[in-house]
Amino acid sequence: MDLQRAVALSALPGISRPHAAAAFKALTDYSGGSPVSLEDVVAVCRPDAEPAPVVDVAMAMAASLLESGRTRGITPVPIWSAAYPPLLRTIVDPPPVLWVRGDADALGARAVAVIGSRAATPYALEVARRLGRELAERGVTVVSGLARGADAAAHRGALEAGGTTVAVLGSGPDVIYPSEHMDLAVNIQKHGAVVSELGPGAPPLPEHFPLRNRLISGISLGVVVVEASDKSGSLITARCATEQGRDVMAVPGSVLSGRNRGSHSLLKDGAKVVETADDILEGLGWASGAPAEVKISGKSLIRDELLDRLTPGQAYDADEMSATVGLAVSQMLPRLTHWELRGWIERMPGGRYALAGRK
Amino acid sequence: MDLQRAVALSALPGISRPHAAAAFKALTDYSGGSPVSLEDVVAVCRPDAEPAPVVDVAMAMAASLLESGRTRGITPVPIWSAAYPPLLRTIVDPPPVLWVRGDADALGARAVAVIGSRAATPYALEVARRLGRELAERGVTVVSGLARGADAAAHRGALEAGGTTVAVLGSGPDVIYPSEHMDLAVNIQKHGAVVSELGPGAPPLPEHFPLRNRLISGISLGVVVVEASDKSGSLITARCATEQGRDVMAVPGSVLSGRNRGSHSLLKDGAKVVETADDILEGLGWASGAPAEVKISGKSLIRDELLDRLTPGQAYDADEMSATVGLAVSQMLPRLTHWELRGWIERMPGGRYALAGRK
């Protein structure tokens, strides 16, 4: 599939973005050489429709979006690109293309989302900023939504520490909302990325934000909620995280203000208590030397025999490793990504992999 | 065993109170007619000592304590008394006698401990007071330690609601510490009880308080911690509660002040999150119609077949019930107490029991 077709997948008339994304994921293996076609996706999502005219409209729209992207400095990152966030590939409905302003390579790093109330209290602002700073200091990319309040504080904290932060928008990456965050967005682009599944110029419509939330959690290995009332949009992101098998964590706060009712309900449901960034790293199994139990898309992986079968100091290409560990390449790659994100596998020049030095 | 001997159990030279209490519990069945003697307890706890002189000293001390109690209006409540807190009987080292000022019958009610920091923030004071008030409004007795800060606020909240509250002291019930809580103690005696395992005139020595804490949890079905730093004495009470099979709950608060590090560590270890009294009732299985899983001394009891075998509307004496449910009286009585505390069994006139009306 070429780039224009991938972009066109999100522009098929009468087919929602996540619907098309899920159909595309179900039909393809992202190897880049997959024979899936736009017509196949239309056949699944709109069985009543004649595919050709639907596809034609989408392809025209895609050409226009790609042209806009070129003009405005927005890079389309297709799902088969090495820069595409590896964890995002594992969700049910990964966008076929992410539109990126800034450093697309920032998306591949190990990442944690820090999100929370737009009408944040000074307490929440301070906590979000501190967590953003502490995570960045520990080399973790801080993902958030560029919203007022806790989101912006988390981005700012990461930037203060000289770290990497990623803003996932509910509009095109060139449409900054709220507009007072223009400077912040420019700063994020310099030290990370502003991304969206929506193409250049897309307006921040209310219906975009719940869908955007699945990407905030999808890019991240865990989601930390800082101050959420019982109606907060952060709870949508937390639910996405749970569905995607990611860790949900929450920062406790006052029980008197009503401002933390949502975060406390997450804690009651088993979310991990976060006081500091160390709690987050520990919750994700990054703090200790040994990999803790981790979950990807609901499947538990405790210490993987894949790691045990590799010889320390030796680099393998995909086929060699497949033979060594006794797994098909398609089964092995997601597990490699999983362990790479946790620092147990290192990617070497020439597409080779090795056990990371610290093992 | 008579009252003087029971008092003497806590005055055996060279034998700590909990040690004597545990030996007494292990040797007796509290039926009142048990043949356990002070000499038996001395033989277990000080096998090297000649029992007779040890017992003589303790009996003389007991006579003096009983006389002091009479003079100062302090009632000794022995473990076989109907007024003795039923849940306290189930711990490993229940005091053979509790010294009580106020209404000894207040001890038998269903009770929850609300405890916390002495140097409490305004936030903790407000939360403790509110929980005390809300629990009292729901007919729950509020147990605490009469300490400065959160303890006093919890007592005051219960009193404001016209409810019952019990203060467990680390001194004799006539030695009020801190002294500025004299008025509060008088008020508690009028609407509940001030109790201690220490007899009249005992001073508030530092070593008394950790031992006192096991009684705060032992009288209660659950312990709620409001604001505890990582060195707080409330954590000792929480550990006692866990050892006694009681529920541990904690109120979240700021992660920035360091004042909640202890309570948050309880939450990390699985303590229930408390925002309101309803969370407490729900946690204890009192909120819903059906009894939740509950634990007494580490044993789990889920819905008891004992309840199923009783005919609604019929009252049973102990022997009739024993025959009906097919359990020895000694096995049945703790379970009856268990369900009585949860409102599933009602005590009727003439020592008879029946399924409570609400079932």
XYZ file of C-alpha atoms in Angstrom:
718
model
C 0.000 0.000 0.000
C 1.324 3.426 -0.851
C 1.110 6.532 1.288
C -1.753 8.119 -0.612
C -3.878 5.016 -0.160
C -3.057 4.913 3.556
C -4.138 8.522 3.910
C -7.251 7.799 1.854
C -8.222 5.099 4.397
C -9.134 7.871 6.833
C -11.112 9.784 4.247
C -13.546 7.150 2.998
C -16.995 8.818 2.828
C -19.506 7.234 5.239
C -16.872 5.229 7.125
C -15.621 6.505 10.468
C -11.888 6.726 11.075
C -11.733 4.053 13.793
C -14.002 1.764 11.781
C -11.742 2.005 8.726
C -8.660 1.681 10.950
C -9.984 -1.466 12.618
C -10.959 -3.009 9.275
C -7.548 -2.172 7.845
C -5.825 -3.701 10.867
C -7.960 -6.835 10.627
C -7.208 -7.231 6.930
C -3.490 -6.497 6.889
C -0.292 -7.434 8.597
C 1.438 -4.066 8.077
C 4.355 -5.725 6.373
C 4.141 -3.048 3.718
C 3.696 -5.623 1.030
C 0.234 -6.578 2.155
C -2.260 -6.931 -0.663
C -5.058 -5.218 1.270
C -6.799 -2.599 -0.847
C -9.077 0.341 -0.140
C -11.793 -1.596 -1.911
C -11.372 -4.456 0.606
C -11.900 -1.995 3.472
C -14.969 -0.459 1.845
C -16.390 -3.929 1.260
C -16.090 -4.683 4.985
C -17.275 -1.318 6.305
C -19.937 -0.394 3.777
C -21.029 -3.690 2.180
C -24.010 -1.911 0.580
C -21.854 0.646 -1.245
C -20.241 0.473 -4.641
C -16.497 0.629 -3.701
C -15.058 2.467 -6.685
C -16.732 5.894 -6.240
C -16.103 5.820 -2.463
C -12.428 5.116 -3.055
C -12.153 7.779 -5.752
C -13.431 10.500 -3.427
C -11.023 9.380 -0.693
C -8.039 9.250 -3.017
C -8.722 12.785 -4.204
C -9.005 13.982 -0.613
C -5.761 12.158 0.231
C -3.878 13.857 -2.604
C -5.064 17.212 -1.321
C -4.108 16.371 2.297
C -0.635 15.246 1.254
C -0.176 18.453 -0.674
C -1.311 20.495 2.355
C 1.057 18.522 4.556
C 3.994 19.297 2.289
C 3.136 23.006 2.296
C 2.697 23.204 6.063
C 5.609 21.029 7.163
C 3.481 18.177 8.458
C 4.888 14.695 7.929
C 2.576 11.736 7.332
C 3.891 8.698 9.196
C 2.248 5.514 7.913
C 1.714 2.521 10.157
C 4.497 0.562 8.440
C 7.069 3.279 9.113
C 9.812 2.634 11.660
C 8.827 5.956 13.220
C 5.239 4.857 13.891
C 4.716 4.309 17.658
C 5.197 0.556 18.101
C 2.675 0.271 20.926
C 0.038 2.090 18.892
C 0.220 -0.669 16.289
C -1.088 -3.119 18.878
C -4.463 -1.403 19.464
C -7.609 -2.548 17.688
C -7.966 0.589 15.587
C -4.552 2.168 14.948
C -4.662 5.118 12.534
C -3.157 4.051 9.185
C -1.333 7.390 9.147
C -0.257 9.779 11.886
C 0.338 13.406 10.923
C 3.370 14.734 12.718
C 4.942 18.114 13.307
C 8.335 17.965 14.953
C 10.509 14.907 15.452
C 8.701 11.795 14.230
C 11.329 9.631 15.944
C 10.076 10.913 19.301
C 7.061 8.628 18.844
C 9.040 5.427 19.131
C 10.419 6.090 22.599
C 9.071 4.592 25.764
C 6.199 6.815 26.712
C 3.765 7.472 29.549
C 0.654 9.641 29.321
C 0.007 12.251 32.001
C -3.465 13.743 31.657
C -6.041 15.481 33.800
C -8.508 18.207 34.445
C -8.721 21.250 32.189
C -9.989 23.352 35.117
C -7.078 22.134 37.193
C -6.460 23.305 40.748
C -3.042 24.715 41.630
C -2.418 21.334 43.295
C -3.055 19.423 40.063
C -0.971 21.851 38.035
C 1.948 21.392 40.398
C 1.616 17.600 40.460
C 1.307 17.289 36.662
C 4.283 19.552 36.122
C 6.368 17.656 38.664
C 5.465 14.260 37.167
C 6.240 15.577 33.673
C 9.613 16.815 34.884
C 10.484 13.663 36.823
C 9.484 11.339 33.988
C 11.522 13.350 31.494
C 14.522 13.260 33.837
C 14.243 9.467 33.773
C 14.225 9.378 29.980
C 10.528 8.727 29.595
C 8.572 10.562 26.902
C 5.577 12.422 28.341
C 2.424 12.117 26.241
C -0.572 14.390 26.767
C -3.331 16.267 24.985
C -2.169 19.925 24.942
C -5.372 20.846 26.787
C -5.588 23.622 29.343
C -4.721 22.688 32.899
C -3.060 19.395 33.757
C -2.146 18.433 30.165
C -0.246 21.660 29.508
C 1.451 21.429 32.911
C 2.686 17.903 32.121
C 4.098 19.028 28.749
C 5.765 22.041 30.412
C 7.315 19.897 33.124
C 8.878 17.603 30.538
C 10.217 20.582 28.573
C 11.685 22.167 31.718
C 13.666 18.983 32.289
C 14.952 19.083 28.711
C 13.025 15.927 27.932
C 10.806 14.717 25.134
C 7.078 15.281 25.057
C 4.362 14.394 22.566
C 1.067 16.260 22.185
C -1.797 14.336 20.596
C -4.406 16.695 19.179
C -8.111 16.491 18.387
C -7.461 18.715 15.366
C -4.883 18.833 12.588
C -1.337 19.222 13.929
C -1.286 22.746 12.496
C -4.521 23.780 14.229
C -3.548 24.557 17.793
C -6.388 24.526 20.274
C -6.637 26.277 22.659
C -4.940 29.056 20.749
C -3.090 30.354 23.825
C -1.032 27.152 23.656
C 0.576 28.154 20.348
C 3.950 28.888 21.982
C 3.775 25.650 23.945
C 3.027 23.690 20.755
C 5.995 25.279 18.968
C 8.194 24.347 21.908
C 6.873 20.772 21.912
C 7.643 20.446 18.178
C 11.233 21.415 18.912
C 11.640 18.805 21.660
C 9.278 16.101 20.561
C 6.222 16.020 18.361
C 2.723 17.328 17.866
C 0.669 14.545 16.292
C -2.836 13.760 15.142
C -4.694 11.217 13.098
C -6.488 14.220 11.604
C -4.850 15.755 8.597
C -3.675 19.331 7.986
C -6.304 21.965 8.694
C -8.789 19.710 10.512
C -10.771 21.786 13.034
C -11.014 20.847 16.748
C -14.562 19.486 16.649
C -15.927 18.122 19.941
C -16.376 14.638 18.491
C -12.665 14.420 17.675
C -11.564 14.424 21.304
C -12.934 11.098 22.557
C -11.320 9.410 19.510
C -8.101 11.323 20.119
C -8.034 9.908 23.659
C -7.533 6.345 22.404
C -4.291 7.522 20.765
C -2.972 9.147 23.947
C -3.264 5.798 25.702
C -2.325 3.806 22.606
C 1.048 5.516 22.219
C 1.768 5.036 25.931
C 2.527 2.044 28.103
C 0.601 3.592 30.993
C -1.783 6.446 31.663
C -1.538 8.611 34.780
C -4.626 10.640 35.674
C -4.029 13.806 37.690
C -7.247 15.242 39.125
C -10.354 14.134 37.283
C -13.912 14.800 38.362
C -16.499 12.105 37.748
C -17.331 13.650 34.357
C -13.778 14.231 33.178
C -12.684 13.273 29.677
C -9.625 11.748 31.329
C -11.856 8.853 32.348
C -12.447 8.111 28.658
C -8.699 7.911 28.145
C -8.421 5.667 31.202
C -11.096 3.365 29.789
C -9.256 3.246 26.441
C -6.078 2.379 28.330
C -7.792 -0.494 30.107
C -9.230 -1.797 26.838
C -5.776 -1.575 25.282
C -4.209 -3.476 28.172
C -2.222 -0.468 29.398
C -1.675 0.384 33.037
C -4.013 2.949 34.542
C -2.629 5.001 37.408
C -4.047 7.924 39.352
C -2.802 10.616 41.692
C -4.802 10.923 44.920
C -6.027 14.294 46.099
C -8.576 16.011 48.281
C -11.784 14.096 48.995
C -13.559 17.323 49.931
C -13.445 19.293 46.683
C -15.178 16.771 44.412
C -12.388 17.446 41.914
C -10.854 14.006 42.361
C -13.962 11.888 42.309
C -13.028 10.438 38.929
C -9.417 9.699 39.821
C -10.441 8.190 43.145
C -12.983 5.991 41.405
C -10.121 4.747 39.222
C -8.179 3.938 42.401
C -11.200 2.095 43.787
C -11.265 0.078 40.570
C -7.639 -0.933 40.987
C -5.643 1.855 39.361
C -2.192 2.209 40.881
C -1.549 5.019 43.365
C 0.954 7.541 42.032
C 2.761 9.959 44.305
C 5.973 10.348 42.301
C 7.454 9.325 38.951
C 9.119 6.407 40.727
C 5.688 4.960 41.458
C 5.004 5.117 37.718
C 8.265 3.434 36.741
C 7.730 0.810 39.393
C 4.163 0.216 38.244
C 5.413 -0.334 34.697
C 8.221 -2.629 35.750
C 10.893 -0.154 34.698
C 12.248 0.530 38.142
C 13.495 -2.892 39.091
C 16.153 -4.855 37.265
C 13.874 -7.733 36.395
C 10.913 -7.317 34.066
C 7.682 -7.403 36.029
C 4.520 -8.856 34.644
C 3.387 -6.660 31.790
C 0.329 -6.668 29.606
C -0.068 -5.876 25.938
C -3.597 -5.862 24.596
C -4.779 -7.831 27.587
C -2.217 -10.602 27.231
C 0.115 -11.071 30.164
C 3.770 -11.572 29.493
C 5.917 -12.504 32.401
C 9.612 -12.884 31.713
C 9.806 -14.069 28.178
C 11.650 -17.242 27.195
C 12.529 -15.321 24.029
C 15.080 -13.374 26.081
C 16.507 -16.521 27.600
C 17.234 -18.072 24.211
C 19.394 -15.187 22.999
C 23.147 -15.138 23.551
C 24.312 -11.940 25.267
C 26.571 -9.845 23.045
C 25.348 -11.414 19.804
C 23.307 -9.479 17.222
C 20.645 -11.223 15.172
C 18.693 -10.186 12.119
C 15.007 -11.034 12.121
C 15.403 -14.385 10.361
C 18.325 -15.509 12.521
C 16.453 -14.546 15.643
C 13.306 -16.268 14.434
C 15.300 -19.471 13.993
C 17.026 -19.043 17.364
C 13.912 -18.448 19.418
C 11.671 -20.781 17.426
C 8.985 -18.257 16.566
C 7.632 -17.009 13.246
C 8.874 -13.485 12.453
C 5.310 -12.132 12.642
C 4.893 -13.547 16.153
C 8.353 -12.543 17.263
C 8.366 -8.891 16.196
C 5.681 -7.583 18.582
C 7.475 -9.309 21.444
C 10.779 -7.790 20.400
C 9.135 -4.375 20.367
C 7.664 -5.079 23.772
C 11.061 -5.846 25.262
C 12.794 -3.088 23.328
C 10.456 -0.564 24.945
C 11.440 -1.923 28.324
C 15.136 -1.728 27.604
C 15.802 -5.464 27.331
C 16.387 -5.526 23.582
C 18.515 -3.083 21.644
C 18.091 -2.282 17.989
C 21.461 -2.453 16.235
C 22.562 -0.978 12.884
C 21.386 -2.903 9.834
C 18.040 -3.958 11.345
C 19.698 -6.298 13.798
C 18.682 -6.905 17.400
C 20.646 -7.868 20.496
C 20.108 -8.293 24.188
C 20.587 -4.882 25.756
C 23.866 -4.335 27.580
C 22.275 -4.037 30.982
C 20.928 -7.561 30.977
C -12.671 -16.958 87.368
C -13.762 -14.021 89.459
C -13.285 -10.365 88.647
C -10.321 -9.876 90.984
C -8.453 -12.722 89.355
C -9.218 -11.336 85.895
C -7.840 -7.949 86.936
C -4.827 -9.660 88.505
C -4.024 -11.237 85.106
C -2.857 -7.842 83.893
C -0.783 -7.225 87.003
C 1.412 -10.323 87.116
C 4.975 -9.123 87.827
C 7.377 -9.845 84.975
C 4.636 -10.759 82.490
C 3.545 -8.200 79.906
C -0.154 -7.493 79.510
C -0.450 -8.884 75.966
C 1.584 -11.933 76.905
C -0.697 -12.706 79.850
C -3.754 -11.914 77.724
C -2.663 -14.264 74.956
C -1.869 -17.047 77.435
C -5.217 -16.555 79.135
C -7.021 -16.671 75.792
C -5.146 -19.803 74.776
C -5.975 -21.532 78.055
C -9.626 -20.590 78.450
C -12.877 -20.563 76.556
C -14.325 -17.511 78.323
C -17.403 -19.452 79.360
C -17.027 -17.991 82.829
C -16.829 -21.417 84.341
C -13.418 -22.160 82.868
C -11.009 -23.767 85.287
C -8.033 -21.676 84.104
C -6.129 -20.223 87.032
C -3.617 -17.418 87.468
C -1.099 -20.091 88.319
C -1.695 -21.712 84.904
C -0.951 -18.413 83.178
C 2.203 -17.861 85.236
C 3.334 -21.402 84.435
C 3.025 -20.644 80.699
C 4.486 -17.138 80.731
C 7.183 -17.483 83.400
C 7.962 -21.193 83.603
C 11.041 -20.388 85.700
C 9.077 -18.557 88.416
C 7.393 -19.912 91.522
C 3.719 -19.101 90.758
C 2.381 -18.450 94.254
C 4.307 -15.253 95.117
C 3.743 -13.830 91.614
C 0.011 -14.410 91.942
C -0.099 -12.981 95.452
C 1.424 -9.680 94.317
C -0.983 -9.460 91.403
C -4.032 -10.246 93.555
C -3.087 -7.508 96.010
C -2.644 -5.050 93.130
C -5.992 -6.144 91.689
C -7.784 -5.524 94.976
C -6.326 -2.054 95.076
C -7.275 -1.348 91.425
C -10.847 -2.530 92.001
C -11.108 -0.273 95.033
C -9.739 2.674 92.995
C -12.200 1.882 90.233
C -15.128 1.956 92.658
C -13.991 5.296 94.079
C -13.455 6.899 90.680
C -16.531 5.546 88.891
C -14.606 3.245 86.555
C -16.303 -0.055 85.713
C -14.223 -3.167 85.108
C -15.750 -5.154 82.226
C -14.380 -8.705 82.171
C -14.059 -10.649 78.951
C -17.001 -12.897 79.813
C -19.341 -9.935 80.268
C -22.084 -9.341 77.692
C -20.814 -5.742 77.522
C -17.304 -6.776 76.417
C -16.763 -5.892 72.735
C -17.531 -9.137 70.870
C -14.976 -8.502 68.141
C -12.252 -7.810 70.685
C -12.710 -11.344 72.028
C -11.542 -12.695 68.672
C -8.045 -11.156 68.735
C -5.033 -13.138 69.895
C -4.457 -11.106 73.049
C -7.739 -9.627 74.282
C -7.439 -7.837 77.638
C -9.061 -9.982 80.340
C -10.649 -6.791 81.697
C -11.475 -3.455 80.114
C -11.800 -0.443 82.389
C -14.699 1.705 81.280
C -16.002 5.170 82.046
C -19.362 5.935 80.523
C -21.752 3.470 78.932
C -20.210 0.008 78.833
C -22.963 -1.128 76.450
C -21.563 1.242 73.830
C -18.744 -1.272 73.338
C -20.972 -3.960 71.878
C -22.224 -1.913 68.946
C -20.939 -2.176 65.414
C -17.899 0.002 65.365
C -15.382 1.525 62.978
C -12.119 3.187 63.976
C -11.236 6.576 62.488
C -7.664 7.539 63.324
C -4.937 9.761 62.000
C -2.259 12.326 62.399
C -1.834 14.257 65.645
C -0.359 17.206 63.742
C -3.323 17.111 61.399
C -3.799 19.608 58.588
C -7.085 21.512 58.367
C -7.942 19.089 55.557
C -7.496 16.034 57.776
C -9.423 17.643 60.612
C -12.327 18.362 58.310
C -12.296 14.877 56.780
C -12.062 13.095 60.157
C -14.867 15.207 61.574
C -17.049 14.594 58.536
C -16.441 10.832 58.577
C -17.176 10.757 62.334
C -20.421 12.618 61.741
C -21.492 10.542 58.740
C -20.720 7.219 60.444
C -22.633 8.283 63.570
C -25.588 9.326 61.418
C -25.618 5.796 60.021
C -25.672 4.235 63.474
C -22.031 3.219 63.513
C -19.971 3.712 66.668
C -16.841 5.748 66.026
C -13.748 4.407 67.793
C -10.581 6.480 68.135
C -7.722 7.306 70.461
C -8.580 10.742 71.935
C -5.289 12.045 70.529
C -4.817 15.562 69.242
C -5.696 16.137 65.620
C -7.605 13.582 63.577
C -8.638 11.382 66.535
C -10.286 14.238 68.412
C -11.953 15.471 65.216
C -13.470 12.018 64.597
C -14.837 11.864 68.163
C -16.238 15.384 67.816
C -17.913 14.601 64.511
C -19.692 11.608 66.048
C -20.818 13.693 69.026
C -22.109 16.468 66.748
C -24.318 13.933 65.029
C -25.668 12.731 68.398
C -23.993 9.386 67.854
C -21.917 7.029 69.934
C -18.162 7.224 70.168
C -15.560 5.246 72.091
C -12.132 6.559 73.093
C -9.451 3.959 73.779
C -6.692 5.387 75.947
C -3.026 4.610 76.547
C -3.543 5.536 80.209
C -6.148 4.787 82.870
C -9.618 5.943 81.815
C -9.419 8.624 84.501
C -6.082 9.977 83.253
C -6.961 12.149 80.284
C -4.079 12.841 77.923
C -3.646 15.350 76.391
C -5.176 17.315 79.260
C -6.868 19.818 76.944
C -9.163 16.966 75.909
C -10.756 16.764 79.375
C -14.035 18.327 78.199
C -14.074 16.084 75.140
C -13.525 13.004 77.315
C -16.389 14.010 79.609
C -18.605 14.456 76.585
C -17.575 11.058 75.176
C -18.424 9.376 78.509
C -21.930 10.825 78.284
C -22.482 9.522 74.740
C -20.348 6.439 74.663
C -17.354 5.287 76.612
C -13.767 6.013 77.513
C -11.955 2.691 77.865
C -8.543 1.267 78.572
C -6.930 -2.006 79.461
C -4.934 0.040 81.965
C -6.512 0.430 85.376
C -7.393 3.589 87.318
C -4.559 6.066 87.638
C -2.231 4.499 85.042
C -0.053 7.210 83.483
C 0.170 7.774 79.685
C 3.593 6.193 79.203
C 4.909 6.103 75.608
C 5.069 2.297 75.637
C 1.347 2.073 76.337
C 0.279 3.542 73.016
C 1.411 0.863 70.558
C -0.363 -1.738 72.744
C -3.420 0.501 72.965
C -3.539 0.577 69.165
C -4.340 -3.151 68.962
C -7.490 -2.442 70.974
C -8.632 0.383 68.682
C -8.570 -2.045 65.762
C -9.707 -4.997 67.881
C -12.947 -3.314 68.942
C -13.656 -2.265 65.347
C -14.582 -4.115 62.200
C -12.516 -1.730 60.098
C -9.899 0.963 60.540
C -9.932 4.180 58.504
C -6.676 6.146 58.405
C -7.004 9.884 57.778
C -3.651 11.503 56.951
C -0.676 9.549 58.181
C 2.936 10.292 57.385
C 5.290 7.380 56.888
C 6.188 7.421 60.589
C 2.677 7.771 61.952
C 1.455 5.617 64.839
C -1.681 5.091 62.764
C 0.333 2.659 60.674
C 0.805 0.494 63.782
C -2.954 0.412 64.234
C -3.354 -0.450 60.554
C -0.889 -3.321 60.930
C -2.778 -4.575 63.993
C -5.992 -4.399 61.983
C -4.477 -6.487 59.208
C -3.194 -9.063 61.693
C -6.643 -9.188 63.271
C -8.293 -9.696 59.895
C -10.019 -6.310 59.960
C -10.457 -4.073 56.945
C -7.911 -1.318 56.496
C -9.079 1.785 54.670
C -7.413 5.115 53.983
C -8.409 8.588 52.879
C -6.345 9.968 49.983
C -4.846 13.430 50.179
C -2.135 15.633 48.795
C 0.934 13.916 47.361
C 2.950 17.113 47.706
C 2.947 17.684 51.461
C 4.427 14.341 52.548
C 1.665 14.208 55.163
C -0.122 11.340 53.447
C 2.823 9.136 52.633
C 1.717 6.572 55.200
C -1.917 6.506 54.147
C -0.967 6.321 50.483
C 1.387 3.432 51.195
C -1.600 1.665 52.776
C -3.546 2.299 49.561
C -0.663 0.905 47.532
C -0.802 -2.203 49.710
C -4.481 -2.691 48.993
C -6.279 -0.599 51.601
C -9.685 0.595 50.396
C -10.053 4.173 49.196
C -12.377 6.182 51.453
C -13.958 9.419 50.300
C -17.164 9.244 52.355
C -18.768 7.127 55.071
C -20.634 5.261 52.342
C -17.307 3.946 51.047
C -16.668 2.594 54.549
C -20.057 0.923 54.844
C -19.679 -0.522 51.381
C -16.195 -1.763 52.173
C -17.534 -3.561 55.233
C -20.488 -5.051 53.418
C -22.997 -2.993 55.377
C -24.223 -0.917 52.481
C -25.615 -3.584 50.222
C -28.452 -5.938 51.083
C -26.318 -9.039 50.755
C -23.435 -9.763 53.089
C -20.139 -9.320 51.323
C -17.153 -11.452 52.020
C -15.954 -10.627 55.501
C -12.993 -11.748 57.493
C -12.643 -12.432 61.186
C -9.160 -13.229 62.416
C -8.070 -14.030 58.908
C -10.835 -16.519 58.182
C -13.099 -15.632 55.309
C -16.792 -16.047 55.765
C -18.918 -15.611 52.723
C -22.669 -15.922 53.181
C -23.102 -18.363 56.012
C -25.258 -21.473 55.728
C -26.111 -20.820 59.366
C -28.387 -18.020 58.172
C -30.021 -20.212 55.562
C -31.030 -22.827 58.122
C -33.000 -20.415 60.302
C -36.708 -19.804 59.764
C -37.486 -16.094 59.357
C -39.655 -14.743 62.159
C -38.735 -17.510 64.595
C -36.656 -16.884 67.739
C -34.253 -19.514 69.019
C -32.384 -19.902 72.277
C -28.774 -21.032 71.989
C -29.567 -24.748 72.370
C -32.459 -24.692 69.908
C -30.364 -22.824 67.390
C -27.442 -25.160 67.897
C -29.717 -28.103 67.075
C -31.229 -26.282 64.092
C -27.982 -25.270 62.458
C -26.069 -28.385 63.461
C -23.199 -26.636 65.224
C -21.921 -26.853 68.781
C -22.874 -23.783 70.824
C -19.211 -22.816 71.199
C -18.737 -22.848 67.405
C -22.043 -21.160 66.726
C -21.789 -18.194 69.099
C -18.890 -16.373 67.380
C -20.698 -16.723 64.061
C -23.910 -15.392 65.567
C -21.983 -12.410 66.902
C -20.412 -11.945 63.509
C -23.795 -11.757 61.783
C -25.383 -9.761 64.597
C -22.750 -7.073 64.071
C -23.707 -6.958 60.426
C -27.415 -6.682 61.132
C -28.398 -10.170 59.963
C -29.137 -11.596 63.415
C -31.148 -9.838 66.105
C -30.821 -10.491 69.789
C -34.275 -10.966 71.318
C -35.419 -10.726 74.967
C -34.541 -13.736 77.067
C -31.235 -14.500 75.347
C -32.962 -15.600 72.149
C -31.823 -14.912 68.595
C -33.726 -14.459 65.339
C -33.047 -13.538 61.753
C -33.169 -9.760 61.584
C -36.335 -8.274 60.057
C -34.572 -6.846 57.037
C -33.527 -10.228 55.718
